[in-house]
Each structure stands twice: as C-alpha cells, then as structure tokens.
Short mmCIF file of C-alpha atoms (C1' of nucleotides) in Angstrom, two decimals:
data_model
loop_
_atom_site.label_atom_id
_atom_site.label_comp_id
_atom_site.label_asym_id
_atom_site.label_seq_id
_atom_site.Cartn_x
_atom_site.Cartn_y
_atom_site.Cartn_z
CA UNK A 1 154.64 89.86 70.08
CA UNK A 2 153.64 88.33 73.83
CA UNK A 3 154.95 84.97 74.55
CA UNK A 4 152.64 82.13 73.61
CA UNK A 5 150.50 80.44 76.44
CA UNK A 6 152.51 77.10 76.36
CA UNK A 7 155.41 79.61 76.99
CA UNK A 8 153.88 81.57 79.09
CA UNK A 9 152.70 78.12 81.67
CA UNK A 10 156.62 76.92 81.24
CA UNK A 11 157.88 79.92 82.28
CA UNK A 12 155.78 80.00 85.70
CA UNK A 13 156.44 76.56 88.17
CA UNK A 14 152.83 75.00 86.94
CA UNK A 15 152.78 71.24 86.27
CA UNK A 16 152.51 70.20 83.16
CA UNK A 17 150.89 67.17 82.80
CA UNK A 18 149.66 65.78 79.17
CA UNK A 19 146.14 67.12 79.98
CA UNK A 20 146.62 70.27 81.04
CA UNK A 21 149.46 70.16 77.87
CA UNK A 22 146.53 69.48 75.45
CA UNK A 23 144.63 72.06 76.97
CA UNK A 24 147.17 74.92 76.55
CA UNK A 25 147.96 74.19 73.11
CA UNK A 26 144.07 73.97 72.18
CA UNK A 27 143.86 77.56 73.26
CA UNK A 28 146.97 78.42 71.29
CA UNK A 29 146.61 80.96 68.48
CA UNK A 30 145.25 84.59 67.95
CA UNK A 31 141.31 85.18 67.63
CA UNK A 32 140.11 82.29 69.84
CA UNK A 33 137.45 82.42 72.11
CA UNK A 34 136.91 78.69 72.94
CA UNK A 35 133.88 77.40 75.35
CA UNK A 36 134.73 74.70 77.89
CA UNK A 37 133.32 72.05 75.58
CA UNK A 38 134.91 72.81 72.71
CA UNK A 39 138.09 73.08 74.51
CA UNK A 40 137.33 69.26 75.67
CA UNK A 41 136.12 68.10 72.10
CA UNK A 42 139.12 69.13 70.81
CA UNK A 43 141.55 67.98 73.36
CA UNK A 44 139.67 64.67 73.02
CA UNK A 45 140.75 64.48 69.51
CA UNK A 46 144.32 64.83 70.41
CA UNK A 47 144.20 63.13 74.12
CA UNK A 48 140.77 60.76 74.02
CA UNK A 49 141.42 59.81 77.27
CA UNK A 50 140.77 63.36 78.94
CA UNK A 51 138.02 63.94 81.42
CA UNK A 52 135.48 66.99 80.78
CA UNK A 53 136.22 67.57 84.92
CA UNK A 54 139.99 68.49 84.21
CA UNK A 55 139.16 70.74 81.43
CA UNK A 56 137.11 72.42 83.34
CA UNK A 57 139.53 72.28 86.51
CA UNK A 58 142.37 73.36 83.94
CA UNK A 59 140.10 76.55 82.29
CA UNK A 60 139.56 77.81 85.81
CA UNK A 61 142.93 77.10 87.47
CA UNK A 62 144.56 79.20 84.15
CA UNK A 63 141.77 81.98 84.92
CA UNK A 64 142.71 82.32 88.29
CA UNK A 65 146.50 82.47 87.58
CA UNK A 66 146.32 85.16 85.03
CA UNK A 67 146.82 83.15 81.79
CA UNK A 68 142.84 83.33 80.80
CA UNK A 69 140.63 85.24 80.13
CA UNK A 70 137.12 84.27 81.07
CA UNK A 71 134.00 86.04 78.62
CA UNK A 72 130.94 86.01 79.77
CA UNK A 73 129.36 87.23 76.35
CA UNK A 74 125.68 85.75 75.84
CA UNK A 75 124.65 84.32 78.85
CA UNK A 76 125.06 81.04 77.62
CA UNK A 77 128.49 78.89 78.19
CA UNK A 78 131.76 81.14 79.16
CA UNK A 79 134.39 81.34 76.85
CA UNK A 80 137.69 81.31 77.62
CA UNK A 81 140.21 84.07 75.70
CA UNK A 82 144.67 83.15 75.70
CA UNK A 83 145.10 86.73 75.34
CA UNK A 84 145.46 88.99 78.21
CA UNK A 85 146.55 91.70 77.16
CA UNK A 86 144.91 95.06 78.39
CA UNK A 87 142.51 96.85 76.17
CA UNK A 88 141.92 94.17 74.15
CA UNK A 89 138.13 93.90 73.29
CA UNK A 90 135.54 91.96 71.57
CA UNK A 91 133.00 91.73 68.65
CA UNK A 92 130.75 89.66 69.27
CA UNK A 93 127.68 88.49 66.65
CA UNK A 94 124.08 88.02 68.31
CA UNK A 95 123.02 86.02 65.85
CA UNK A 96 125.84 83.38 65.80
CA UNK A 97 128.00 84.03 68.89
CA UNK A 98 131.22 84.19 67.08
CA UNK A 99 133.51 86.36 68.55
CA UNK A 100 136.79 88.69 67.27
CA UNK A 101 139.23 90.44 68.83
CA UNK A 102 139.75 94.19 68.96
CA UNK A 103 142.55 96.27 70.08
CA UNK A 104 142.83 99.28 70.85
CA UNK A 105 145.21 102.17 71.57
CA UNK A 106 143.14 104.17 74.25
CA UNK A 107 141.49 102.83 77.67
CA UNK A 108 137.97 103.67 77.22
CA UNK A 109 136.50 106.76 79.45
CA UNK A 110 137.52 106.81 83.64
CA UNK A 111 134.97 106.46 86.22
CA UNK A 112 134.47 109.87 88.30
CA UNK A 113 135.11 109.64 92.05
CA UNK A 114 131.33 109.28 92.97
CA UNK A 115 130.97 106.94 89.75
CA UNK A 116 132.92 104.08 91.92
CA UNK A 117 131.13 103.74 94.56
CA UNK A 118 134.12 103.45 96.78
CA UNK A 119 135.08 100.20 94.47
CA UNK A 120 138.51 99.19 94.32
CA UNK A 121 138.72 99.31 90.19
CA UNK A 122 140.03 96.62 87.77
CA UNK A 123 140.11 96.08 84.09
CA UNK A 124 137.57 97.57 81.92
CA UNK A 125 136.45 95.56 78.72
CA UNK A 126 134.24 96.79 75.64
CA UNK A 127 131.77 94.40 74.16
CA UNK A 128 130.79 95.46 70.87
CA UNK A 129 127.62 93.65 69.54
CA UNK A 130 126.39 93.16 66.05
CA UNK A 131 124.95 90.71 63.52
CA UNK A 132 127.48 89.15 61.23
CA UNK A 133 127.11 89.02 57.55
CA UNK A 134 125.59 84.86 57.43
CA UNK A 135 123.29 85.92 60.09
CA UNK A 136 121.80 88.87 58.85
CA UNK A 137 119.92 87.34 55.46
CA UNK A 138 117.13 84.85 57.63
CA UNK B 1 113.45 111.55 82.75
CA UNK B 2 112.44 108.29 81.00
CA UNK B 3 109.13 107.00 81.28
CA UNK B 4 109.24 103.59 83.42
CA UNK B 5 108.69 100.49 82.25
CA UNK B 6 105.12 99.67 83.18
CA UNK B 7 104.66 103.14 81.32
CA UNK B 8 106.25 101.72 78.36
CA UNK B 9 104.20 98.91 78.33
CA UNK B 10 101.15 100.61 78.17
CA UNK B 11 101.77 102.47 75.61
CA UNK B 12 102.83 99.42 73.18
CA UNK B 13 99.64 97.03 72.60
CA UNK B 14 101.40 94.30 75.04
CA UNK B 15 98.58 92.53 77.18
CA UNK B 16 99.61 93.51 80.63
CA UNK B 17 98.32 90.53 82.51
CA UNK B 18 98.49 90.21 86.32
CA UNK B 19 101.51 87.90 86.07
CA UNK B 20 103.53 90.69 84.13
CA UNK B 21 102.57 93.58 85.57
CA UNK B 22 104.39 91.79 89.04
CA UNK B 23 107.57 90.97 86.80
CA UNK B 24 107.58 94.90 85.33
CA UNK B 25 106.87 96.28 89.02
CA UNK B 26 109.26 93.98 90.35
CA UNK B 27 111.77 95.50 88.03
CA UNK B 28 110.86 99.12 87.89
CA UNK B 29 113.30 101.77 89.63
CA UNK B 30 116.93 103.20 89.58
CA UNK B 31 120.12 100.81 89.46
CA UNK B 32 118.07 97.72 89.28
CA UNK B 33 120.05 94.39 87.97
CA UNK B 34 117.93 91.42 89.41
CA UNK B 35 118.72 87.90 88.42
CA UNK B 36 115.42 85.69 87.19
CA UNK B 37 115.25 84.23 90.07
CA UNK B 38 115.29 87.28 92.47
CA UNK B 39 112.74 88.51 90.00
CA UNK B 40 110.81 85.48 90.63
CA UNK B 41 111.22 85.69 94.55
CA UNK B 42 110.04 89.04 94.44
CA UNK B 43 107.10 88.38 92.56
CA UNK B 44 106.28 85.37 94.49
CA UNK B 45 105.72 88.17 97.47
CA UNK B 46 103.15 89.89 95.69
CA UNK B 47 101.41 87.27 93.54
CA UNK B 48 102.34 83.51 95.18
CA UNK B 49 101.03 81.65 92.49
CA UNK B 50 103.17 83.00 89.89
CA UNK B 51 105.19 80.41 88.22
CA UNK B 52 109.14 80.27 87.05
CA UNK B 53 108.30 79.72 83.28
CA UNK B 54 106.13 82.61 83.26
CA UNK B 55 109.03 84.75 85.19
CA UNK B 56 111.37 83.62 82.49
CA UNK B 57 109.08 84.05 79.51
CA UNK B 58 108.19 87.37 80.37
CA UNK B 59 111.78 88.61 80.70
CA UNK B 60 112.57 86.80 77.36
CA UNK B 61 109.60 88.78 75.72
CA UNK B 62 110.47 91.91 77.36
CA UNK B 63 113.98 91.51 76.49
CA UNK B 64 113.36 90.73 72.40
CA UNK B 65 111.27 94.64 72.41
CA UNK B 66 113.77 96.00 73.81
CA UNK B 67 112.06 97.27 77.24
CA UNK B 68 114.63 95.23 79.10
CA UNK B 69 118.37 94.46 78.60
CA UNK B 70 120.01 90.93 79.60
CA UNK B 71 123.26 91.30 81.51
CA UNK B 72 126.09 88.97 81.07
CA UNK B 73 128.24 90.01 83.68
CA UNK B 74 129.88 86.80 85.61
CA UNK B 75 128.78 84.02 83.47
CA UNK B 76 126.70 82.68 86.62
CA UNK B 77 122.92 84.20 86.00
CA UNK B 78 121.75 86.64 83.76
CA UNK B 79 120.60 90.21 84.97
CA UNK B 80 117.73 92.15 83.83
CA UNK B 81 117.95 96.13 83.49
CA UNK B 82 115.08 98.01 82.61
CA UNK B 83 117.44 100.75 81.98
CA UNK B 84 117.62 100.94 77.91
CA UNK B 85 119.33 104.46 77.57
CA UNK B 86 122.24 104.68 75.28
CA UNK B 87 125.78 105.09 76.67
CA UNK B 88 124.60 103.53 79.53
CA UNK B 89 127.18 100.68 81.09
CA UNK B 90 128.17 98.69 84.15
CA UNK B 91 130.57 98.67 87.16
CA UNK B 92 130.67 95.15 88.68
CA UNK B 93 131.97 94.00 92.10
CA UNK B 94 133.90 90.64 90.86
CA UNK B 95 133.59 89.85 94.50
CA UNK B 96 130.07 89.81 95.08
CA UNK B 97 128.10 90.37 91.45
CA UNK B 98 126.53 93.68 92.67
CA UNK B 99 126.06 96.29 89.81
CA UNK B 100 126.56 99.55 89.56
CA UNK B 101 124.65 102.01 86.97
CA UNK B 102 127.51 104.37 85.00
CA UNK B 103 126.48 106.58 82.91
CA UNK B 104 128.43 108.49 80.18
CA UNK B 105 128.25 111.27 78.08
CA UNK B 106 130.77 109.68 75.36
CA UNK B 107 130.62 107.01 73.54
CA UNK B 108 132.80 104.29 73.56
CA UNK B 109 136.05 104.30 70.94
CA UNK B 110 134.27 103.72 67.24
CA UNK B 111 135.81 100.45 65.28
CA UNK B 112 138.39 100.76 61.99
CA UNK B 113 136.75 99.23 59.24
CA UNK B 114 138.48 96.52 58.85
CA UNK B 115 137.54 95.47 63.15
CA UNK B 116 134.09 95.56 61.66
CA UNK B 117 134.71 91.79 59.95
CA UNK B 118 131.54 93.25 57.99
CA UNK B 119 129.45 92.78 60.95
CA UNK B 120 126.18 95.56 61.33
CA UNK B 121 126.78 96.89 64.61
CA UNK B 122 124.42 97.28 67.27
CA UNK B 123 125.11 99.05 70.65
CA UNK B 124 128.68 98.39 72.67
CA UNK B 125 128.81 98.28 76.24
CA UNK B 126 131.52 98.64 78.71
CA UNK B 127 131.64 96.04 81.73
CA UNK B 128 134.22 98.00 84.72
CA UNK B 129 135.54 95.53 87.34
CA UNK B 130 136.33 96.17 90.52
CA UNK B 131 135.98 95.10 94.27
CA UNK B 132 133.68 96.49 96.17
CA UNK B 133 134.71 97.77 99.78
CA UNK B 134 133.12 94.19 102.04
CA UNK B 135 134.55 92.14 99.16
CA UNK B 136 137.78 93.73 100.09
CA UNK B 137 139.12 92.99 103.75
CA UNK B 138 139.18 89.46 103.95
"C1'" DC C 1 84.99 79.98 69.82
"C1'" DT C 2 89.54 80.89 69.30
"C1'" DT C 3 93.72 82.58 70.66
"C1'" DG C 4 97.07 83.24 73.75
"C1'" DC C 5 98.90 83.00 78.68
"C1'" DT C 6 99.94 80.28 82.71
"C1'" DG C 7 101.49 76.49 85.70
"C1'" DC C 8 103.54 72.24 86.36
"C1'" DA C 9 106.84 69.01 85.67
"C1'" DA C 10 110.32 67.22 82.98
"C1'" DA C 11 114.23 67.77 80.30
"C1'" DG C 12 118.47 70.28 78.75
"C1'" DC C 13 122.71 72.45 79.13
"C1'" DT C 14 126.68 74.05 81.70
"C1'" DT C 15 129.53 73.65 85.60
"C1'" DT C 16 130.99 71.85 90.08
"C1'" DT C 17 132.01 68.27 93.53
"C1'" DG C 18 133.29 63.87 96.09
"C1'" DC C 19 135.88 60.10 95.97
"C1'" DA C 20 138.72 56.38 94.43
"C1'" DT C 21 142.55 55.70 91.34
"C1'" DT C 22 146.62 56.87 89.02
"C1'" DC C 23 150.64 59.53 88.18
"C1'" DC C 24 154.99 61.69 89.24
"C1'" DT C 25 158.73 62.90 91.79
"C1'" DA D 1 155.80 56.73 99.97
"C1'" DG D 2 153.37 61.00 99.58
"C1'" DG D 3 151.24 64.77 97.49
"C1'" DA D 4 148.99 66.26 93.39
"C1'" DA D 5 146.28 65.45 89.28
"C1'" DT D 6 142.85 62.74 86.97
"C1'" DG D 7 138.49 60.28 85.76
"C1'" DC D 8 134.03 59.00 86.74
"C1'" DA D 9 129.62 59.75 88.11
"C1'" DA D 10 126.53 62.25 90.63
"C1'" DA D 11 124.78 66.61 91.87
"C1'" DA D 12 123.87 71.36 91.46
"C1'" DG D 13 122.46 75.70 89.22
"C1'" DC D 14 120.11 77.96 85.56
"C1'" DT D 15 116.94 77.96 81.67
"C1'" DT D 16 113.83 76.03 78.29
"C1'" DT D 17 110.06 73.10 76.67
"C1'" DG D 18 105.73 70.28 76.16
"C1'" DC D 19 101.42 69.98 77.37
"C1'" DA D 20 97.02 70.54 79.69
"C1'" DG D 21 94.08 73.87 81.71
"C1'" DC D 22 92.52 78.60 82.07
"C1'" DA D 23 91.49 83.34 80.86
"C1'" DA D 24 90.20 86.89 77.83
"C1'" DG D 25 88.48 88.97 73.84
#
DNA sequence: CTTGCTGCAAAGCTTTTGCATTCCT
DNA sequence: AGGAATGCAAAAGCTTTGCAGCAAG
C-alpha cells in the first residue's frame, strides 16, 4: 500500500498550516476525484473559515509538487486525483461525470520514433468513457 | 481515406448554412485540434459577421452527431477534432497545448468486469504527455 | 406562415491575481 | 522582525442563455 497523502506532505519539508491540513485530508481515501469546489465545500465544513483562493492555491501547489493528480475529464471543472501512481486510469460516466479508478498491470501501447514528434515523453493515461447504470434509463 | 467533414455533412440532412459551412471548413484537414475560439478567429477571416454563439453552437451540434470530438486535454479550452476514427488518440505538449494525431492499430487494454462498475462503455482514449522540443530549453 | 438559425449582450461558472492582513518561526 | 500563507474582492477566461430579428422552406 503507498503512503497516504497527509504522509506523503509530512514526509517532504511543506508547511502545514490548518488549511492546507484540511485540504490534504479532504483528498484522503481511494476512488476520489474531487473538483476544486467540492474540495472547498468540504473543507468549509471542517475549517469555515477557509478561502476558495487557498484551495485553489493548495490544489495547484500539490499538482506541481507531485502529490496530485490534475484530470481534465469533461471539459468542465478539473478534478484533482491523491493517487499517483503510474498506470492508474479512469472510468469516467458521460452522463453523470462520476469517475473510478482503474489499474492496470501493462503500460498501454509505445509511441514509434516518428509517432513523437521529437517530444520529450511523459506519462500516458487511459480515459475510458461510458454511461453509468442511473444515467442510462432517461 | 475518410470522407471530410463538409462531405459528411452533406450527406446527413443537416442544413449547411453559410455560418457552418465556415466552422466545418475552418476545421477540415489532417491533425487539426482548434480551440472555439481559434475556430471563431478563423472564421471571422472568411465570414466577419459570424458570431461566438453561433461558433459554439455549431461545434456543440456537431459534436452530439458525432462528426466532431471535444478534447479535454489541459483543462484550459476545449479542442475540436474532426477526426472520429476509432483507435485514434493524442500526444500533448504539457508545455505548450499543441496536439499531436497517434494513431494505433490496437486497442487499448479491455476492463475486468468488475472495473466496469456496470457502466456501458463507449470508446477509451489515450492522452500521451510530453514536452515538445521549444517547450524544452528554457 | 412557420420553423429554425443567427447575433448581440448578459449572465454563469471556473480559476487566477493583487493587495492588505495575519500567522509562524 | 521577516518571510510565507491567507482572505477578500476583483478580474479574467471560457461557455451558455435569452431574446429579438432574420432567413429559408
């Protein structure tokens, strides 16, 4: 099992302040695929106080670290994934824009030489679409 | 080779006004992933008068048949490719948002049952990352 | 005549930014 | 004290919507 993200940020010199506390354990679990305003609604329930311009701040600070993982699934709002690690994937529903997690054991198919385009390559993620069961019947 | 898209459009009963035929010319051709708004800059060249909503309706329209895909690939703008062709995915400079055209003879890995979560699935696409050569030397 | 498309402007949603204040060592 | 983090509010970027006018069958 990886370390948790609260472990993960203790482990590294970043400052833990209450907000950025909150944030972290929001995120916390397996399957979740929060958007930056649900992350704030529900650090607002634990820490009203907390300004939608840290989460934000916060979201993208952890992103650029490492710690995130931002999805840009639908177009719409980002959502922001604790799990990092590599080829982990994602269903996502159309209809509803929930999300789960897939893992798998292979890397999916290598780019050819001329494929790259003289690109430096990264991380390649799956995004498997479909239409869960609630939004299927209209 | 695949019929273009102001082919396609033709052949279904979809009223090809002036306004659209600019947005479908705009967006015909090889490894073409405009945003709206470069489709609406481009348009503006040939027809001035043309108007955002109808730029954005007309992609929307185009994109619900199924003679365009919508491209979330950096959670800024969407991108339009009139490329529909199965196992057909993406290689994007996280640099500078330009997109490559891949194009595979596999598909990707199939899902376990049970990584279904009884969803219907549709098509999955793969999203490769890289850096591009001018994104790289700083 | 009737239906549907377009343009304009306004509103909506998501995200970023500038600046003063507060917090923490 | 001094540097970093926070909150607020304003602004910015992208997209949708309501409505009046126009075009086309």
């Amino acid at each position: 099992m990886h370390p948790s993200l609260l472990t993960r940020l203790r482990d590294r010199d970043y400052r833990l302040t209450s907000q950025r506390r909150v944030v972290a354990q929001v995120l916390e679990g397996p399957n979740v695929h929060m958007t930056a305003d649900a992350v704030h609604q529900a650090a607002t329930d634990i820490l009203p106080e907390i300004s939608r311009a840290t989460v934000y701040s916060t979201l993208n600070e952890l992103t650029q670290m490492g710690e995130l993982r931002e999805l840009s699934l639908d177009g719409r709002s980002k959502r922001y994934d604790p799990n990092v690690a590599p080829n982990h994937h994602h269903l996502v529903c159309d209809g509803c824009g929930q999300v789960f997690d897939v893992q798998h054991e292979v890397a999916p198919p290598t780019l050819t030489a001329d494929e790259t385009h003289c690109m430096t390559l990264g991380r390649a993620e799956i995004i498997y679409h479909g239409t869960c069961v609630s939004c299927t019947a209209p």
